[in-house]
Coordinates of C-alpha atoms in Angstrom, one line a residue:
X1 CA 52.5 64.8 89.2
X2 CA 51.8 65.1 93.0
X3 CA 50.0 67.9 94.8
X4 CA 53.2 69.7 95.9
X5 CA 53.9 71.6 92.8
X6 CA 55.1 71.6 89.2
X7 CA 57.9 72.8 87.1
X8 CA 57.4 75.7 84.7
X9 CA 59.6 77.8 82.4
X10 CA 59.9 81.6 82.3
X11 CA 62.4 82.6 79.6
X12 CA 65.3 80.3 80.2
X13 CA 64.7 79.7 83.9
X14 CA 63.1 76.7 85.5
X15 CA 61.4 77.3 88.8
X16 CA 59.4 75.4 91.4
X17 CA 56.1 77.0 92.2
X18 CA 53.2 76.6 94.6
X19 CA 50.1 74.6 93.7
X20 CA 47.6 76.2 91.4
X21 CA 43.8 76.3 91.4
X22 CA 41.6 73.3 90.5
X23 CA 40.6 74.7 87.1
X24 CA 44.2 74.9 85.9
X25 CA 44.9 71.5 87.3
X26 CA 42.2 69.9 85.2
X27 CA 43.6 71.5 82.0
X28 CA 47.1 70.5 83.0
X29 CA 46.0 66.9 83.6
X30 CA 44.5 66.8 80.1
X31 CA 47.8 68.1 78.7
X32 CA 49.8 65.5 80.6
X33 CA 47.5 62.7 79.5
X34 CA 47.9 63.8 75.9
X35 CA 51.7 63.7 76.2
X36 CA 51.5 60.3 77.8
X37 CA 49.5 59.1 74.8
X38 CA 52.1 60.5 72.4
X39 CA 54.9 58.7 74.3
X40 CA 53.0 55.4 74.0
X41 CA 52.2 55.9 70.3
X42 CA 55.6 56.7 69.0
X43 CA 58.9 54.8 69.3
X44 CA 61.4 56.0 71.9
X45 CA 63.7 57.4 69.2
X46 CA 61.2 60.2 68.5
X47 CA 61.1 61.5 72.1
X48 CA 63.8 64.1 71.6
X49 CA 61.9 65.5 68.6
X50 CA 58.7 65.7 70.8
X51 CA 60.6 67.5 73.5
X52 CA 61.8 70.1 71.0
X53 CA 58.4 70.5 69.3
X54 CA 56.6 71.0 72.7
X55 CA 59.4 73.1 74.2
X56 CA 57.1 76.0 75.2
X57 CA 54.9 73.7 77.2
X58 CA 57.7 72.8 79.6
X59 CA 55.4 72.5 82.6
X60 CA 53.5 69.7 81.1
X61 CA 56.6 68.1 79.7
X62 CA 58.2 68.0 83.1
X63 CA 55.1 66.6 84.7
X64 CA 54.8 64.0 82.0
X65 CA 58.4 62.9 82.6
X66 CA 57.6 62.4 86.3
X67 CA 54.6 60.2 85.6
X68 CA 55.4 58.4 82.4
X69 CA 57.9 55.5 82.4
X70 CA 58.3 55.5 78.6
X71 CA 60.8 58.4 78.6
X72 CA 64.3 57.4 77.7
X73 CA 67.3 58.5 79.7
X74 CA 68.6 60.6 76.7
X75 CA 65.2 62.4 76.4
X76 CA 65.3 63.2 80.1
X77 CA 68.8 64.6 79.9
X78 CA 67.8 66.5 76.7
X79 CA 64.9 68.1 78.6
X80 CA 66.5 69.2 81.8
X81 CA 70.3 69.4 81.6
X82 CA 71.3 73.1 81.4
X83 CA 67.9 74.1 80.2
X84 CA 67.9 76.7 82.9
X85 CA 68.6 77.5 86.5
X86 CA 66.4 75.8 89.1
X87 CA 65.6 78.2 92.0
X88 CA 65.0 76.9 95.5
X89 CA 64.0 79.1 98.4
X90 CA 62.2 78.9 101.7
X91 CA 58.8 78.6 100.0
X92 CA 59.6 75.5 97.9
X93 CA 62.5 73.9 99.7
X94 CA 60.5 71.0 101.2
X95 CA 58.8 70.4 97.8
X96 CA 62.1 70.3 96.1
X97 CA 63.5 67.8 98.5
X98 CA 60.5 65.5 98.2
X99 CA 60.4 65.8 94.5
X100 CA 64.1 65.3 93.7
X101 CA 65.6 63.4 96.6
X102 CA 67.0 60.1 95.2
X103 CA 65.0 60.6 92.0
X104 CA 66.7 60.0 88.6
X105 CA 65.7 63.5 87.5
X106 CA 68.1 65.0 90.0
X107 CA 71.0 63.6 88.0
X108 CA 70.1 65.9 85.2
X109 CA 70.2 69.2 87.0
X110 CA 73.1 71.4 85.9
X111 CA 72.3 74.7 87.5
X112 CA 71.0 75.5 91.0
X113 CA 70.2 78.7 92.8
X114 CA 69.7 78.4 96.6
X115 CA 68.2 81.3 98.5
X116 CA 68.3 81.2 102.3
X117 CA 66.0 83.2 104.5
X118 CA 65.7 83.3 108.2
X119 CA 62.1 82.6 109.4
X120 CA 59.8 85.6 109.5
X121 CA 62.1 88.0 107.7
X122 CA 59.8 89.0 105.0
X123 CA 56.1 89.9 104.8
X124 CA 53.7 87.1 103.8
X125 CA 56.2 84.3 104.5
X126 CA 55.2 80.9 105.7
X127 CA 56.5 78.9 108.6
X128 CA 59.0 77.1 106.4
X129 CA 62.6 78.0 106.7
X130 CA 65.6 77.2 104.6
X131 CA 69.0 77.8 106.1
X132 CA 72.3 76.7 104.7
X133 CA 73.7 75.5 108.1
X134 CA 70.8 73.1 108.7
X135 CA 69.6 72.2 105.2
X136 CA 72.4 72.2 102.7
X137 CA 73.1 68.6 103.5
X138 CA 69.8 67.5 102.1
X139 CA 70.8 68.4 98.5
X140 CA 72.1 65.0 97.4
X141 CA 72.2 63.0 94.2
X142 CA 73.3 65.9 91.9
X143 CA 76.2 64.4 90.0
X144 CA 76.0 66.7 87.0
X145 CA 75.6 70.0 88.9
X146 CA 78.0 72.6 87.5
X147 CA 76.7 75.9 88.6
X148 CA 75.8 76.8 92.2
X149 CA 74.6 80.1 93.6
X150 CA 74.3 80.6 97.3
X151 CA 72.3 83.7 98.1
X152 CA 71.5 85.6 101.3
X153 CA 73.0 84.3 104.5
X154 CA 74.0 86.8 107.3
X155 CA 74.6 84.3 110.1
X156 CA 77.7 82.5 111.3
X157 CA 78.4 79.5 109.0
X158 CA 78.9 76.3 110.9
X159 CA 81.1 73.3 110.1
X160 CA 78.0 71.5 108.8
X161 CA 77.9 74.1 105.9
X162 CA 81.5 73.3 104.7
X163 CA 80.9 69.6 105.1
X164 CA 77.8 69.7 103.0
X165 CA 79.6 71.7 100.3
X166 CA 82.4 69.0 100.1
X167 CA 80.0 66.0 100.2
X168 CA 77.1 67.1 98.0
X169 CA 78.6 69.6 95.5
X170 CA 82.0 68.2 94.5
X171 CA 81.1 68.4 90.8
X172 CA 80.5 72.2 90.9
X173 CA 82.8 74.3 88.6
X174 CA 81.0 77.7 88.9
X175 CA 80.3 79.2 92.3
X176 CA 78.5 82.5 93.1
X177 CA 78.4 83.7 96.7
X178 CA 75.9 86.6 97.0
X179 CA 75.1 88.5 100.2
X180 CA 76.9 86.1 102.4
X181 CA 78.7 86.7 105.7
X182 CA 81.9 84.9 106.7
X183 CA 83.8 85.2 110.0
X184 CA 87.1 85.7 108.1
X185 CA 88.6 85.6 104.6
X186 CA 90.1 82.3 105.4
X187 CA 86.5 80.9 105.7
X188 CA 85.7 82.2 102.2
X189 CA 88.7 80.3 100.9
X190 CA 87.7 77.3 102.9
X191 CA 84.3 77.2 101.2
X192 CA 86.0 77.5 97.8
X193 CA 88.5 74.8 98.6
X194 CA 85.7 72.4 99.4
X195 CA 84.9 72.3 95.6
X196 CA 87.8 70.5 93.9
X197 CA 86.7 71.3 90.4
X198 CA 86.0 75.0 91.0
X199 CA 87.2 77.1 88.1
X200 CA 84.9 80.2 88.1
X201 CA 84.1 82.2 91.2
X202 CA 81.9 85.3 91.9
X203 CA 81.9 87.1 95.3
X204 CA 79.0 89.6 95.3
X205 CA 78.5 91.6 98.5
X206 CA 80.4 89.1 100.6
X207 CA 81.3 90.3 104.1
X208 CA 84.0 89.1 106.4
X209 CA 86.0 90.4 109.3
X210 CA 89.7 90.9 109.2
X211 CA 92.7 92.2 111.2
X212 CA 92.9 95.9 111.9
X213 CA 95.2 98.2 109.9
X214 CA 97.9 98.0 112.6
X215 CA 97.9 94.2 112.3
X216 CA 98.4 93.9 108.6
X217 CA 101.9 92.7 108.9
X218 CA 100.4 89.6 110.6
X219 CA 98.4 88.6 107.5
X220 CA 98.6 84.9 106.9
X221 CA 99.8 83.4 103.6
X222 CA 96.9 81.9 101.8
X223 CA 97.1 79.0 99.3
X224 CA 96.3 79.1 95.6
X225 CA 92.9 78.3 94.1
X226 CA 92.6 76.9 90.5
X227 CA 90.2 79.7 89.6
X228 CA 90.4 81.0 86.1
X229 CA 87.5 83.5 86.1
X230 CA 86.9 85.8 89.1
X231 CA 84.1 88.4 89.5
X232 CA 84.2 90.5 92.6
X233 CA 81.6 93.2 93.5
X234 CA 81.9 93.5 97.3
X235 CA 81.4 95.5 100.4
X236 CA 83.5 94.1 103.2
X237 CA 85.8 95.1 106.1
X238 CA 89.3 94.4 105.0
X239 CA 89.9 94.7 101.2
X240 CA 93.7 95.0 101.5
X241 CA 93.9 91.4 102.7
X242 CA 91.8 90.3 99.7
X243 CA 94.1 92.2 97.3
X244 CA 97.2 90.5 98.8
X245 CA 95.6 87.2 98.0
X246 CA 94.5 88.2 94.5
X247 CA 98.0 89.3 93.5
X248 CA 99.3 85.9 94.5
X249 CA 96.9 83.8 92.3
X250 CA 98.6 82.7 89.2
X251 CA 95.6 80.9 87.6
X252 CA 93.3 83.9 87.2
X253 CA 93.0 84.9 83.6
X254 CA 89.8 86.9 83.5
X255 CA 88.9 89.4 86.2
X256 CA 85.9 91.8 86.7
X257 CA 86.2 94.1 89.7
X258 CA 83.5 96.2 91.5
X259 CA 84.5 98.4 94.4
X260 CA 82.9 100.1 97.3
X261 CA 86.0 101.2 99.2
X262 CA 87.6 104.6 99.2
X263 CA 89.0 106.1 96.0
X264 CA 92.5 106.2 97.4
X265 CA 92.5 102.5 98.2
X266 CA 91.0 101.7 94.8
X267 CA 93.8 103.5 93.1
X268 CA 96.4 101.8 95.3
X269 CA 95.0 98.4 94.4
X270 CA 93.9 98.7 90.7
X271 CA 97.1 100.3 89.3
X272 CA 99.4 97.6 90.7
X273 CA 97.0 94.9 89.4
X274 CA 97.5 96.3 85.9
X275 CA 101.3 95.7 86.4
X276 CA 100.9 92.1 87.6
X277 CA 102.8 89.9 85.2
X278 CA 100.6 86.8 85.4
X279 CA 97.3 88.7 85.1
X280 CA 96.3 90.4 81.9
X281 CA 94.8 93.9 82.4
X282 CA 91.4 93.9 84.0
X283 CA 89.2 92.4 81.3
X284 CA 86.2 90.3 80.4
X285 CA 86.1 87.9 77.5
X286 CA 89.8 88.2 76.7
X287 CA 89.9 91.8 75.6
X288 CA 87.6 93.8 77.9
X289 CA 88.6 96.4 80.4
X290 CA 86.0 97.6 82.9
X291 CA 86.8 100.8 84.8
X292 CA 83.8 101.5 87.0
X293 CA 82.9 104.7 88.7
X294 CA 80.0 102.9 90.3
X295 CA 82.7 101.4 92.5
X296 CA 83.8 104.8 93.8
X297 CA 86.7 105.0 91.3
X298 CA 87.6 108.7 90.5
X299 CA 87.3 109.4 86.8
X300 CA 90.7 111.1 87.0
X301 CA 92.2 107.7 87.5
X302 CA 91.0 106.4 84.1
X303 CA 94.0 107.9 82.2
X304 CA 96.4 106.4 84.8
X305 CA 94.9 103.0 84.2
X306 CA 95.0 103.3 80.4
X307 CA 98.6 104.3 80.6
X308 CA 99.4 100.9 82.1
X309 CA 98.0 99.0 79.1
X310 CA 101.0 97.8 77.1
X311 CA 99.2 94.8 75.6
X312 CA 99.2 94.3 71.8
X313 CA 96.1 92.1 71.8
X314 CA 93.5 94.3 73.5
X315 CA 90.6 94.9 71.0
X316 CA 87.9 96.3 73.2
X317 CA 87.8 98.7 76.1
X318 CA 84.7 99.5 78.1
X319 CA 84.6 102.4 80.6
X320 CA 81.9 102.7 83.2
X321 CA 81.6 106.2 84.7
X322 CA 79.3 108.5 86.5
X323 CA 78.1 111.4 84.2
X324 CA 75.3 113.7 85.4
X325 CA 75.9 116.9 83.3
X326 CA 78.3 118.3 80.7
X327 CA 80.5 119.7 83.4
X328 CA 81.5 116.2 84.4
X329 CA 83.2 115.7 81.0
X330 CA 85.8 118.3 81.9
X331 CA 87.0 116.2 84.8
X332 CA 88.7 113.9 82.3
X333 CA 91.9 114.7 80.5
X334 CA 90.5 113.9 77.0
X335 CA 93.6 114.9 75.1
X336 CA 95.6 112.4 77.1
X337 CA 92.9 109.7 76.8
X338 CA 92.8 110.1 73.0
X339 CA 96.5 109.8 72.8
X340 CA 96.6 106.6 74.9
X341 CA 93.8 105.0 73.0
X342 CA 95.5 105.9 69.7
X343 CA 98.6 104.1 70.9
X344 CA 96.8 100.7 71.2
X345 CA 97.3 99.4 67.6
X346 CA 95.0 96.4 68.1
X347 CA 92.1 98.4 69.5
X348 CA 88.9 98.0 67.5
X349 CA 86.1 99.3 69.8
X350 CA 85.7 101.7 72.7
X351 CA 82.5 101.9 74.8
X352 CA 81.4 104.5 77.4
X353 CA 78.5 103.6 79.7
X354 CA 77.3 106.5 81.9
X355 CA 74.9 106.4 84.8
X356 CA 72.8 109.2 83.3
X357 CA 73.2 109.1 79.5
X358 CA 72.1 112.2 77.5
X359 CA 72.1 112.8 73.8
X360 CA 74.8 115.5 74.2
X361 CA 77.3 113.0 75.6
X362 CA 77.8 111.1 72.3
X363 CA 78.4 114.3 70.3
X364 CA 80.8 115.7 73.0
X365 CA 82.9 112.5 73.3
X366 CA 82.9 111.9 69.6
X367 CA 84.4 115.3 69.1
X368 CA 87.0 114.9 71.9
X369 CA 88.3 111.6 70.6
X370 CA 88.8 112.6 67.0
X371 CA 90.6 111.4 64.9
X372 CA 90.4 107.7 65.7
X373 CA 90.7 104.3 64.0
X374 CA 88.3 102.4 66.4
X375 CA 84.5 102.3 66.7
X376 CA 83.0 104.4 69.5
X377 CA 79.8 103.8 71.4
X378 CA 78.2 105.9 74.2
X379 CA 75.2 104.4 76.1
X380 CA 73.3 104.2 79.4
X381 CA 74.9 102.3 82.2
X382 CA 71.6 100.8 83.3
X383 CA 71.5 97.0 83.4
X384 CA 75.2 96.8 82.5
X385 CA 77.0 97.3 85.8
X386 CA 75.7 94.2 87.5
X387 CA 78.6 91.8 88.1
X388 CA 78.1 88.0 87.8
X389 CA 79.8 85.1 86.1
X390 CA 77.4 85.6 83.2
X391 CA 79.5 88.6 82.2
X392 CA 82.1 86.2 80.9
X393 CA 79.6 84.4 78.7
X394 CA 78.2 87.4 76.8

């Protein structure tokens, strides 16, 4: 292992870190030497077993793989592929490029999180920079990469960015764009179209400019993307343009929406979506309906959305709402909600997540929804309102 850094594991995430002190280095070297001796002592067929047995000492395992030539290709793949997400930011960008560029290990990376920062934008930073326009082209030799997250870039994206996406990340199927700025919605689609195998897309706080309200009749007609799963939690300029595109996408089968627009616009968009023939009702994992007040959705709209559900397969409905005190419960037409839920014969579970859960909420809602044939849960919204592609995998 060289002096630039090492790989370590925290939970299920692989990260590149800065060098450590000399005392740790001595202990780490002994551990590496011990693993090298093991590799030399046992036949190559046992390497996979050793990887599993020493799984918690992943830092030494990774260092051993980089220095020991006895590791088999299958053991390397077993150790690194989809073991976690490798994070690269401004502080370890150069180390990553030196460590993985044209190295066989790069062919085993399945998940990559790239965080761009402009130089000097945070306290304690170094002189290193990592910007997508200049440096995305350096990420080469990643043939098995499936998941890519691009995080934090509020500068104009240049043609070099789109070229690097097409040349270096053609194997990506899952793309998350977080806190990104685009000149137009067409540029967002341009980035997505650069990935021919893209099937899952997340747009989290993605900004773009668009035509004014008076120019909406001049909206262009955008092409289709083969995206099946779409997660959107955004704050941008022109959401009507986005909705026009969304309604025209026949491939989307699972959709999670977060909103930061006005309540009136949310109602105008969400209710027609529930009527769209090619798109099942807003759901996650086949039978899941998020209705989020965290997205400025008025709770009075919940019955209107439930009324649009005519599906005979929905088994689970989840409602996210703001609830601060018992008075907020009276804002909902519970008699109508209870009747609508009772009309869904396949329904097995209903969950309410509130931004400020109190013990009184469970008893109150339990009373308002009786009698019922489905299970009921009331819990805190904390940690459950974050939108990402991971929602579809839970």
